[in-house]
Coordinates of C-alpha atoms in Angstrom, one line a residue:
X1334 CA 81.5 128.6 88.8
X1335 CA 85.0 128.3 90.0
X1336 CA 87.7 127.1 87.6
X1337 CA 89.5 124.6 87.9
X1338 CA 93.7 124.5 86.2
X1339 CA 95.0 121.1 85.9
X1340 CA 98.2 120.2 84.3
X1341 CA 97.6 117.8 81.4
X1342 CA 99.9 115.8 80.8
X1343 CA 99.4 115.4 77.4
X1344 CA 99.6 118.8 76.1
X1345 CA 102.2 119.7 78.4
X1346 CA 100.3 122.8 79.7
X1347 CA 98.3 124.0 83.0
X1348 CA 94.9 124.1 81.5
X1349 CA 91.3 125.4 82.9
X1350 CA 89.1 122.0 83.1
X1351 CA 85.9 122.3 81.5
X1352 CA 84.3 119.1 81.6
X1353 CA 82.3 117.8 78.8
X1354 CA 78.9 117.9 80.9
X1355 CA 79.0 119.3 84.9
X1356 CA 76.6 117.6 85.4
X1357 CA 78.2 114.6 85.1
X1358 CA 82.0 115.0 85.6
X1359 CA 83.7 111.6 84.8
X1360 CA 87.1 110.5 86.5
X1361 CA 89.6 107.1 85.7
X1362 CA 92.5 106.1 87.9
X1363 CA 94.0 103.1 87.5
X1364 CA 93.9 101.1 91.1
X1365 CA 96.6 98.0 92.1
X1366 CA 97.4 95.0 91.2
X1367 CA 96.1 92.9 94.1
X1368 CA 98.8 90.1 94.8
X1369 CA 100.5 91.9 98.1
X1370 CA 100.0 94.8 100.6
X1371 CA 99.8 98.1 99.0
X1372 CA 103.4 99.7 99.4
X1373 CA 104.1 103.7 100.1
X1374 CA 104.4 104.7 96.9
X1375 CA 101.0 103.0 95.6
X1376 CA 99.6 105.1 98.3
X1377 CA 100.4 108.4 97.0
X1378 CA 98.2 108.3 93.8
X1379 CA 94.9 107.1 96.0
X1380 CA 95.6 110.8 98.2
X1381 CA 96.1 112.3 95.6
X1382 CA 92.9 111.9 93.3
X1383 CA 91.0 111.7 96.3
X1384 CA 92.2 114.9 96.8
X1385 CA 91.4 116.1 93.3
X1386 CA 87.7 113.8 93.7
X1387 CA 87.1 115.8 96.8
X1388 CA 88.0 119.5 95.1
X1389 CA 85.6 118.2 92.1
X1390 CA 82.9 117.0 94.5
X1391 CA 82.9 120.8 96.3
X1392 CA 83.0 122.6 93.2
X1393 CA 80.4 120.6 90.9
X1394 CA 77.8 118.8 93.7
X1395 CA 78.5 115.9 95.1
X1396 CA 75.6 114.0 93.0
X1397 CA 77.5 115.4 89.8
X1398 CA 80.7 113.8 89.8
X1399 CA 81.8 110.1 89.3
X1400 CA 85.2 108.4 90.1
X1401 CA 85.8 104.9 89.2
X1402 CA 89.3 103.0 90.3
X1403 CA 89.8 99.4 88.8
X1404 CA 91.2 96.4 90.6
X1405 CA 93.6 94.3 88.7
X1406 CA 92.7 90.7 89.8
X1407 CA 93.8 88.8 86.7
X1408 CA 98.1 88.8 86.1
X1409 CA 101.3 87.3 86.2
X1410 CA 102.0 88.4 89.3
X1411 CA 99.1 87.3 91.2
X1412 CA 99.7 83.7 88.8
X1413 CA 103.0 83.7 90.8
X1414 CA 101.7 84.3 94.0
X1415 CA 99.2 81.9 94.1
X1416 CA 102.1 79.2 92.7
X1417 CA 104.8 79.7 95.6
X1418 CA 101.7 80.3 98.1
X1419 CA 99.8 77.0 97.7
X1420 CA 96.4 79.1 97.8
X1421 CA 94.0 80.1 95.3
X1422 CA 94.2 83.1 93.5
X1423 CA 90.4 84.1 94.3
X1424 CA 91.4 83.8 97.8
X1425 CA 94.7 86.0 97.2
X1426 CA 92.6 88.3 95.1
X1427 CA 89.8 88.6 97.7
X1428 CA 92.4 89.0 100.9
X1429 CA 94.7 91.8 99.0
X1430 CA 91.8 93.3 97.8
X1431 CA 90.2 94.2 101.1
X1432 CA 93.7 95.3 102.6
X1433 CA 94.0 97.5 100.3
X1434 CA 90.4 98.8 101.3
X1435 CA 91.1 98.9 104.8
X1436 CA 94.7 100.3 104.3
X1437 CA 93.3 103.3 101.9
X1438 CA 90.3 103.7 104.1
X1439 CA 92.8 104.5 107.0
X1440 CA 94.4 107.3 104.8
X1441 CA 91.0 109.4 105.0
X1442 CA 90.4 108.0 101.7
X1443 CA 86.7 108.3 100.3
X1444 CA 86.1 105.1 97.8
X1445 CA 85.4 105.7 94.7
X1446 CA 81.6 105.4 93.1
X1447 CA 83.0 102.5 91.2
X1448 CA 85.5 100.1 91.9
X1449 CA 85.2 97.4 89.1
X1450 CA 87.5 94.5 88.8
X1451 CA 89.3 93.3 85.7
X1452 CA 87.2 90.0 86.0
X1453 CA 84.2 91.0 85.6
X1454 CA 84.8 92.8 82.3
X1455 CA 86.0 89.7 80.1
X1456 CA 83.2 89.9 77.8
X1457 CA 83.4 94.0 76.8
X1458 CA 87.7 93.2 76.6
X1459 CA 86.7 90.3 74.0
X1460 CA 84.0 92.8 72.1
X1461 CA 86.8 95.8 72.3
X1462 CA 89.4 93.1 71.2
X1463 CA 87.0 91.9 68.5
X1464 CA 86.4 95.6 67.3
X1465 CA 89.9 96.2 66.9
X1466 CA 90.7 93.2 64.5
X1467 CA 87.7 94.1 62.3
X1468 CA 89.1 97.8 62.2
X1469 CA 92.5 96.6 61.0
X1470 CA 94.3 97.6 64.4
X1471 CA 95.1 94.1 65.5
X1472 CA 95.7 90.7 64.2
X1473 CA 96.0 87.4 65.5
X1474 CA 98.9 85.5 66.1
X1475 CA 99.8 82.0 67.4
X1476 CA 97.1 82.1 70.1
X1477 CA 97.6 85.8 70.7
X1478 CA 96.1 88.8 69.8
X1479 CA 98.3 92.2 69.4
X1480 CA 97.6 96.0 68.5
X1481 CA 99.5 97.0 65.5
X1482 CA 100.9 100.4 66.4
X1483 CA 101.5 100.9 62.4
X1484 CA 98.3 101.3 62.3
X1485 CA 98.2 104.4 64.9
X1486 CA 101.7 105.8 64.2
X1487 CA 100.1 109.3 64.3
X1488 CA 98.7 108.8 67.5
X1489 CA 101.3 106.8 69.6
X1490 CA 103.7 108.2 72.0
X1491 CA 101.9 111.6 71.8
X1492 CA 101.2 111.6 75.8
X1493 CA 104.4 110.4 76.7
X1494 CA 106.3 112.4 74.1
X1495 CA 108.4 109.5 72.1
X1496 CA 108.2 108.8 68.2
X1497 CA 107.0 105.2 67.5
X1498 CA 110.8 105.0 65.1
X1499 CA 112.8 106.1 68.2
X1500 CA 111.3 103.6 70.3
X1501 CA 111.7 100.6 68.0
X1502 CA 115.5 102.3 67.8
X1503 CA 116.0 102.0 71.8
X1504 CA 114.3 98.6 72.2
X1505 CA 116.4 96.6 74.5
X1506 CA 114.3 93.2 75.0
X1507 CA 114.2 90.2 72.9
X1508 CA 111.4 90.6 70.4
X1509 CA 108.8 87.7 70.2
X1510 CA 109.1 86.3 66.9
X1511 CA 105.3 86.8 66.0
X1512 CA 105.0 90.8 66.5
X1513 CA 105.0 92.5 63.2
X1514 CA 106.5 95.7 65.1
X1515 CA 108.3 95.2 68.2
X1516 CA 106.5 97.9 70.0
X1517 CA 103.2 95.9 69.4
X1518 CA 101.6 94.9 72.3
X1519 CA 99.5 91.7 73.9
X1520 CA 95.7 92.2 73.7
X1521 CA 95.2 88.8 74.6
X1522 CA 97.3 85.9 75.6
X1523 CA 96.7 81.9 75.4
X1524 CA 96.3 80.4 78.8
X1525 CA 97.2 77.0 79.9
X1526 CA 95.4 74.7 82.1
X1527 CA 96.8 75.7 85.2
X1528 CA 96.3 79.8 84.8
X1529 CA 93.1 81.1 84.9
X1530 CA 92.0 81.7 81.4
X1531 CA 88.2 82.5 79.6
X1532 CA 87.0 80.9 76.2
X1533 CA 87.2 83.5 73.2
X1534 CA 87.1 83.4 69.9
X1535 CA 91.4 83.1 69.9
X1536 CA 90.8 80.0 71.8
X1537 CA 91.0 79.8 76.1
X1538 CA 93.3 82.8 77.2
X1539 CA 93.6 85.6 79.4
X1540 CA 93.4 89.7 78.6
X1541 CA 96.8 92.0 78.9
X1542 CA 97.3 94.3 81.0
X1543 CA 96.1 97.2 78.9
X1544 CA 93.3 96.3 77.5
X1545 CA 91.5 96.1 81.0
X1546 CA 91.2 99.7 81.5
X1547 CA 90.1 100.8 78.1
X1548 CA 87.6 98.0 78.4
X1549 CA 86.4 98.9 82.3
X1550 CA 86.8 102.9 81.2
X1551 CA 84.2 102.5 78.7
X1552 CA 81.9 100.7 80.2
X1553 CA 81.5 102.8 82.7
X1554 CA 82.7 106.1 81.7
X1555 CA 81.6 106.2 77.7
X1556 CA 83.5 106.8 74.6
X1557 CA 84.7 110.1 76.1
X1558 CA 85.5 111.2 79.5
X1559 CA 87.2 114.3 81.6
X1560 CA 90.3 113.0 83.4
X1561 CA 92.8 109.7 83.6
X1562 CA 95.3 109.8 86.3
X1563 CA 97.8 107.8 87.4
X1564 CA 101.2 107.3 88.7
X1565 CA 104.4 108.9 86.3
X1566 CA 105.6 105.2 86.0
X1567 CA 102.2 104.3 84.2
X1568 CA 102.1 106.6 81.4
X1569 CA 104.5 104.8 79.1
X1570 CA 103.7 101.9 78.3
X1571 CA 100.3 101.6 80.6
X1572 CA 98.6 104.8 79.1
X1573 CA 100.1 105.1 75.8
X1574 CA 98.4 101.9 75.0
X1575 CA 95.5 102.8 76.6
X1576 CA 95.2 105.9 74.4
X1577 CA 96.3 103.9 71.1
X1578 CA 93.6 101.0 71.6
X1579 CA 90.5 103.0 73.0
X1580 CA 90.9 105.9 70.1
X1581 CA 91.3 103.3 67.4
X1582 CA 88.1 101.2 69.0
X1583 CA 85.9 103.6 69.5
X1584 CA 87.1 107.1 67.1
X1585 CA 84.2 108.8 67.5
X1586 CA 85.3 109.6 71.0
X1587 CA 88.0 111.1 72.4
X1588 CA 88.7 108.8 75.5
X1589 CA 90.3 110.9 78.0
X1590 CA 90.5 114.7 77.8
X1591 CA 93.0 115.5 81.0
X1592 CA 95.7 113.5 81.8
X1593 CA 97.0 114.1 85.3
X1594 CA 100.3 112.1 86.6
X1595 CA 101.7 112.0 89.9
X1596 CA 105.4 112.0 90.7
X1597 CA 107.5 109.0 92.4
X1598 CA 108.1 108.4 95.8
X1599 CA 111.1 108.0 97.6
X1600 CA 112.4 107.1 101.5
X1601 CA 114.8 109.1 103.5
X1602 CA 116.3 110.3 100.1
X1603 CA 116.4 107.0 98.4
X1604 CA 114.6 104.8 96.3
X1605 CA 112.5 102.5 98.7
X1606 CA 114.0 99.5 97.9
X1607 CA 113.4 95.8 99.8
X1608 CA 117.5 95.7 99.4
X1609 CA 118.1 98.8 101.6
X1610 CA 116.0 98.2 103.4
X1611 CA 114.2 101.4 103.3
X1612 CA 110.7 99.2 102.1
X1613 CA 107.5 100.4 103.4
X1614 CA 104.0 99.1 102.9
X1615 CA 101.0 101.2 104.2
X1616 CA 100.4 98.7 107.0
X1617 CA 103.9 98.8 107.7
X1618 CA 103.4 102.1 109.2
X1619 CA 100.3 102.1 110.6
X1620 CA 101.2 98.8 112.7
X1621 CA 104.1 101.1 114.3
X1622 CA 101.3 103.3 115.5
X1623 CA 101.5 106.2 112.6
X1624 CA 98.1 107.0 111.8
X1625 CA 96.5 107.3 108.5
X1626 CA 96.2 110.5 108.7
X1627 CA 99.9 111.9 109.4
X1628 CA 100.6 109.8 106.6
X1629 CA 98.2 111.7 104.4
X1630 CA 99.3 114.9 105.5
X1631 CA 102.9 114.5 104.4
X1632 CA 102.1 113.5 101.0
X1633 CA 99.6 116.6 101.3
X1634 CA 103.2 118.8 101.9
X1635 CA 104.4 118.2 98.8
X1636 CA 103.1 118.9 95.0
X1637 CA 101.8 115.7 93.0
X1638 CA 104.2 116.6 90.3
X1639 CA 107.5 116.9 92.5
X1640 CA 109.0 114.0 94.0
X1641 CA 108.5 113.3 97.6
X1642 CA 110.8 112.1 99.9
X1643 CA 108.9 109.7 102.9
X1644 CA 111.3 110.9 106.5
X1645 CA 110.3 110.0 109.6
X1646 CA 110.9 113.7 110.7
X1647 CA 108.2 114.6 108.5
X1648 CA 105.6 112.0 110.2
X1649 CA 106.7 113.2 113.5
X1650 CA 106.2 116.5 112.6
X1651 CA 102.7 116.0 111.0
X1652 CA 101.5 114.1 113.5
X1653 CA 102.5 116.9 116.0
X1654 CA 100.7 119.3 113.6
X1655 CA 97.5 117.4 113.7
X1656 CA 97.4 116.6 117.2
X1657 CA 97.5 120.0 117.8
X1658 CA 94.7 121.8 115.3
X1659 CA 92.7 118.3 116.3
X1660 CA 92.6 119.7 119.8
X1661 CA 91.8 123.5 118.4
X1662 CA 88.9 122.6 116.3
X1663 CA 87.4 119.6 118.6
X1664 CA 84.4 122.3 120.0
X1665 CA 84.5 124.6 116.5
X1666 CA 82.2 124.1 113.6
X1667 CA 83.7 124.1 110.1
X1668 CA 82.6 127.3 108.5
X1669 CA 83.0 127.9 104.8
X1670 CA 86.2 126.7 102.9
X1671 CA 88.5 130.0 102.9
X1672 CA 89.1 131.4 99.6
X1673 CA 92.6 130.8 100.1
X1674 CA 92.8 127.3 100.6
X1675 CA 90.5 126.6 97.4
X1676 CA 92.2 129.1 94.9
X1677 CA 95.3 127.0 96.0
X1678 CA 93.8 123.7 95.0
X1679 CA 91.9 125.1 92.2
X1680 CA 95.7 125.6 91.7
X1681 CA 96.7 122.2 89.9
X1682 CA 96.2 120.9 93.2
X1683 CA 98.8 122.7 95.2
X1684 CA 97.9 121.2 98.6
X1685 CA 101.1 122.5 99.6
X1686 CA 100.0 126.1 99.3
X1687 CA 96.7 124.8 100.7
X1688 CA 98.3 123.1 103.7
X1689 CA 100.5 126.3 104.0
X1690 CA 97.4 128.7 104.3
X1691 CA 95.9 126.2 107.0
X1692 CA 99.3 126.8 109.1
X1693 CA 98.3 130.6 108.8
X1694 CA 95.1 130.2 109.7
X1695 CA 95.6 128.6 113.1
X1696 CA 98.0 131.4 113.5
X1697 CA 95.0 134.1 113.2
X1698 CA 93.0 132.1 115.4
X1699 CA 90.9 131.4 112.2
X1700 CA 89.9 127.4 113.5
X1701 CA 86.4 127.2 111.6
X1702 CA 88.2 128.4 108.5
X1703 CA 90.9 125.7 109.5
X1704 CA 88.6 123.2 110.0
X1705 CA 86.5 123.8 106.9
X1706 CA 90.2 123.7 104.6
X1707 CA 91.1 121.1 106.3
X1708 CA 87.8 118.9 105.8
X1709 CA 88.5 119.5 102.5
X1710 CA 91.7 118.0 102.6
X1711 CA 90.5 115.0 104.0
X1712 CA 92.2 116.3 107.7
X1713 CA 90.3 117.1 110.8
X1714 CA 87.3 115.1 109.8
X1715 CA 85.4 113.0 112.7
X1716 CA 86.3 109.4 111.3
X1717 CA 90.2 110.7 111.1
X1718 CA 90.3 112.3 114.9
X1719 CA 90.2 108.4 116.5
X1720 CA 93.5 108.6 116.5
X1721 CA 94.0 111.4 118.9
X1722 CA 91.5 110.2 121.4
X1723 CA 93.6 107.2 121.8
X1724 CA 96.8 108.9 122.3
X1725 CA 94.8 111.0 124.9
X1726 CA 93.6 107.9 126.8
X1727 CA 97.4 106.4 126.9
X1728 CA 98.7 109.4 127.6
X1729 CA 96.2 110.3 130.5
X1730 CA 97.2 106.3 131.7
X1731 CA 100.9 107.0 131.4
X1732 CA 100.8 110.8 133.6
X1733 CA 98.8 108.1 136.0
X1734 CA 101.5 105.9 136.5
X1735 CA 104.1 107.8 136.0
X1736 CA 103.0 110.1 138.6
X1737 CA 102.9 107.7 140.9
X1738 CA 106.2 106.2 140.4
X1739 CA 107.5 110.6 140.9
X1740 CA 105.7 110.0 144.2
X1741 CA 107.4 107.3 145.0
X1742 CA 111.0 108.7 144.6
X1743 CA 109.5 111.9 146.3
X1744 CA 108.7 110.0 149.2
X1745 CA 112.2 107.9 149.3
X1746 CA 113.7 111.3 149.5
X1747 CA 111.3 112.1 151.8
X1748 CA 112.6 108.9 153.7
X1749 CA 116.7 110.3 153.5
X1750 CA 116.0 113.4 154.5
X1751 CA 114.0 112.1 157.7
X1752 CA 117.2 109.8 158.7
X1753 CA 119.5 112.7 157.9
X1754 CA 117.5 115.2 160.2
X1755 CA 117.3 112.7 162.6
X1756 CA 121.1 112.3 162.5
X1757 CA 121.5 115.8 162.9
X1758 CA 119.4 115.6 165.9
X1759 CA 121.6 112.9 167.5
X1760 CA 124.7 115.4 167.4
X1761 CA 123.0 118.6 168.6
X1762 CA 121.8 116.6 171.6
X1763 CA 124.2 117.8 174.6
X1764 CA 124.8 113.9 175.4
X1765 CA 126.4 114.0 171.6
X1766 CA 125.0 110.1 170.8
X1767 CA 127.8 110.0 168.0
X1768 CA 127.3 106.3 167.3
X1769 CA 123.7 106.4 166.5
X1770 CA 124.5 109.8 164.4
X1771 CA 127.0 107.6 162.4
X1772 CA 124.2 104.8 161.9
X1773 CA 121.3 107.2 160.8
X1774 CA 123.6 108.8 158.2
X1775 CA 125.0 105.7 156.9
X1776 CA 122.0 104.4 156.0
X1777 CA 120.9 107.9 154.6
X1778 CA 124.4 107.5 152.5
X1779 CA 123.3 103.2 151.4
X1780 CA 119.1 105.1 150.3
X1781 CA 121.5 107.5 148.1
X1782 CA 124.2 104.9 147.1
X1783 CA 120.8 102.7 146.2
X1784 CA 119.1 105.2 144.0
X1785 CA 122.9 106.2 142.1
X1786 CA 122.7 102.2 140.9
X1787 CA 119.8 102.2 139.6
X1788 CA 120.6 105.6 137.6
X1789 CA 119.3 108.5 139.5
X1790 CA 121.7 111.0 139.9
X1791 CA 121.1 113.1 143.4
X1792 CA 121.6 116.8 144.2
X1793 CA 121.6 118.4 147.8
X1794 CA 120.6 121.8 147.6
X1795 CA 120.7 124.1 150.7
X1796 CA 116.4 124.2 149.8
X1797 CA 115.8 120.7 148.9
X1798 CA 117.0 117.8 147.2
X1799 CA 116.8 117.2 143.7
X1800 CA 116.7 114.4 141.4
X1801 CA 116.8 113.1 138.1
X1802 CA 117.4 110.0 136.6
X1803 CA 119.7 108.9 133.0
X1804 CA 119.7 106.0 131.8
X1805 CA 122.2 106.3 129.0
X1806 CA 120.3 106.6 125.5
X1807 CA 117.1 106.1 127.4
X1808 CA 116.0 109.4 128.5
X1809 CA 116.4 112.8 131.1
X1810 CA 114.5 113.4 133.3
X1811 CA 113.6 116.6 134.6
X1812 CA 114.9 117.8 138.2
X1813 CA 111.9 117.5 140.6
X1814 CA 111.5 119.0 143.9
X1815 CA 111.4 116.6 146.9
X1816 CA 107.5 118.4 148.0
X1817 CA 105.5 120.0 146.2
X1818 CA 104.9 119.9 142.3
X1819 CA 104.8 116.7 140.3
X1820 CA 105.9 117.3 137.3
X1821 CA 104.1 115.4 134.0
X1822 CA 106.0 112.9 132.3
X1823 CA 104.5 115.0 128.9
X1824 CA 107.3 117.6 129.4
X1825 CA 110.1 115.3 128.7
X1826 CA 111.0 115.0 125.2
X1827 CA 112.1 111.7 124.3
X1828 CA 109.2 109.6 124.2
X1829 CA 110.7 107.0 121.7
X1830 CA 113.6 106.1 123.9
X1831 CA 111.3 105.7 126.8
X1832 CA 109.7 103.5 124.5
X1833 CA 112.5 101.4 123.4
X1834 CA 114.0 101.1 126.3
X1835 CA 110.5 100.3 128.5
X1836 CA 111.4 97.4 130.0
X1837 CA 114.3 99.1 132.1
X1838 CA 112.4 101.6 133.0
X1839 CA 109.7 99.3 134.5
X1840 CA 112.7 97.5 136.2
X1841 CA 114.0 101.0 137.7
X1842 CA 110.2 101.8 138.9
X1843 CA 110.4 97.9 140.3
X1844 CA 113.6 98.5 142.4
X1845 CA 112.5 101.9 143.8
X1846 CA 109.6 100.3 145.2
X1847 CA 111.3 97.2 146.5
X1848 CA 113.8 99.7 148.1
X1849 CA 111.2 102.0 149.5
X1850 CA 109.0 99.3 151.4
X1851 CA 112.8 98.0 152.7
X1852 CA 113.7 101.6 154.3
X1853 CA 109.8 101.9 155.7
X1854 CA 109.9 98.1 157.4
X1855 CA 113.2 99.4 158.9
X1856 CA 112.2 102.3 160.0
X1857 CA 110.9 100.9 163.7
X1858 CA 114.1 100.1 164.3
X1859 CA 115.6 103.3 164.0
X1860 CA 113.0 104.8 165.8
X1861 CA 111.4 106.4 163.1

């Protein structure tokens, strides 16, 4: 059996994961809090364990392993929402909910065997709730319920690596007056009749935040399961309660056994923050026509426990990358995973290392080994490869038309060069018909004076004329020959400026035309 090193968190060490059964390997993440559209950095965590579900899924059977991700549909935030919204908060709930589906989905991400929202757990959070009281690790208070994290001192702070005394020391908020300890935390909360609250024996109120998970995780998972993960902003408070409450409800297990914590996320080297304007959400990229899958491979270039900094770069890069191994591997079967790519995930989940060793497989000509690393990855796979057959289609549409519009400058050339010879002509005659010279060349000089407006720069070679065309910022073209060759439109470099700055182009394209049907109805009456 392949072994597996994970990081845990809690005991600060790369460990080799031996699940309690493999035949049933048991994983937690906590999911969002649906009130909004799921932002760049609550992406990262879903690539990341799908990562790890996907590694644990190869190694122990497919049948063997179970991943469940909650959905937080009862909050404050989502309270809010519906307030300043006017709508519901089932229908917020039920709207975000899918986005975040469909968004995740887009990212090559498998969903999980269980997706279980806070709501549908009430009754197992008032039975934990109820457990805890009757164990003497909570007490009731003015409508709410807290945990007493006296009663735990040996345990709290352990994953997160803070003494219970040095926290109370560094509090900084204003203590409610009913908590015994200020680092006690809400179990349960009163609700009032406008926020959505359940009857319990505490009266009508709502559950905190915590509480959900512990509640959802056993249900589902059991007393004791193999790995929690999460984002590095969750683990204190979020999973040190988590810890506290579930060991003191249910001792005889051990709740989780691996904790695994992803680093933050940041954009063009800052914080993504709405104020710089640097503020991502998932569908924010996708809507500018970055697929799902360049977005997972960046976050795949980076460890999970090293921050990562989001660049546009990078997503032009990847998607470069992927374009081109997509094309490789279209024809090629996936052989078996190389050795390489899964001693580097077996790795704590280096996927850089593993994305590294697919880079040197494509350079060995290696492409079922590529393919077979990269399925594993969550890259190359036929639901992800859409994306390319859509840039192929454009891209065929676009060599179309821009061909055509090459032609047409081709054939304005075409057009100079036929008055210009035909000027020649006039003065080689022995009659020398100098006036009509002068007329055929001047209206060569008005086609090239034409074409210079409207940004193509011309070059008179002894061979042939050449041309290109510079619209500022737009973009260069390549010098054509006047026969011969069209060159593709692929070859030039700056596709974004051609797309920015579209509408002139199409304007150029208009006035060639308009100038080219102008010098052909004229042409009768130059004799041509």
């Amino acid at each position: 059996m392949t072994t597996i090193k994970l990081h845990n968190t809690r005991t600060r060490r790369k460990e080799d994961f031996a699940p309690l059964d493999p035949d049933n390997v048991r994983m937690y993440v906590c999911g969002p809090t649906v009130y909004d559209r799921a932002h760049l950095g609550n992406a990262r965590p879903v690539v990341v364990f799908d990562v790890l579900y996907r590694l644990l899924r190869h190694v122990y059977g497919t049948e063997h392993v179970t991943y469940v991700r909650n959905f937080t549909d009862v909050d404050d935030k989502i309270n809010a929402r519906a307030a300043e919204s006017g709508r519901s908060i089932g229908e917020i709930t039920a709207e975000t909910t899918q986005w975040f589906l469909d968004d995740m989905a887009a990212l090559g991400a498998l969903e999980p065997d269980h997706m279980p929202r806070a709501t549908q757990y009430i009754p197992q959070m008032v039975a934990m709730i109820e457990g805890l009281i009757a164990k003497g690790h909570a007490y009731e208070t003015e409508g709410h319920v807290l945990f007493a994290v006296d009663s735990w001192r040996e345990g709290y702070g352990k994953l997160s690596g803070r003494s219970v005394d040095d926290m109370i020391a560094g509090a900084r908020v204003e203590v409610a007056p009913y908590k015994r300890n200020p680092m006690d935390f809400v179990l349960w909360k009163p609700s009032s009749d406008d926020l959505p609250g359940w009857d319990s024996p505490w009266g009508r109120g709502r559950p905190g935040w915590h509480i959900e998970c512990s509640a959802m995780a056993h249900e589902l998972l059991g007393d004791s399961f193999d790995i929690h993960g999460g984002g590095n902003d969750l683990m204190f408070p979020h999973h040190e309660n988590e810890i506290a409450q579930s060991c003191c409800a249910h001792p005889e297990g051990q709740f989780a056994r691996y904790w695994l914590h992803n680093e933050m996320l940041q954009v063009e080297g800052k914080k993504m923050s709405k104020s710089l304007g640097n503020f991502f959400t998932v569908r924010d990229l996708l809507d500018q026509g970055i697929p799902g899958e360049v977005i997972r491979f960046v976050f795949l270039r980076r460890h999970y426990r090293k921050p990562m900094d989001w660049t546009m770069q990078k997503s032009e890069e990847a998607k470069k990358t992927l374009m081109r191994w997509h094309k490789a591997t279209r024809e090629v079967p996936a052989g078996e995973v190389p050795e390489l790519v899964l001693n580097a995930l077996c790795n704590d989940l280096n996927t850089y290392q593993a994305t590294d060793v697919l880079f040197r497989l494509e350079s060995a000509g290696n492409l079922s080994g590529l393919k077979a690393g990269a399925n594993l990855l969550g890259l190359l796979t036929p639901e992800s490869g859409a994306w390319v057959q859509k840039e192929e289609e454009e891209e065929k549409a676009n060599i179309s038309d821009n061909s055509a519009f090459e032609l047409e400058v081709d054939a304005v050339l075409d057009l100079r060069s036929k008055l210009q010879q035909r000027a020649k002509a006039a003065l080689a005659e022995k009659e020398q018909d100098k006036k009509e010279a002068k007329r055929l060349f001047a209206a060569a000089d008005e086609i090239r004076n034409s074409l210079e407006k409207m940004g193509f720069e011309l070059t008179d070679t002894p061979d042939r004329p050449k041309w290109s065309i510079d619209h500022g910022a737009l973009l260069q073209f390549m010098e054509l020959p006047m026969q011969g060759e069209v060159i593709s439109f692929r070859s030039f470099e700056h596709e974004q400026d051609l797309e920015e700055h579209g509408d002139r182009f199409a304007g150029v394209k208009k006035q060639l035309r308009s100038l080219s049907d102008g010098i052909r109805s004229a042409f009768p009456e130059l004799d041509l």
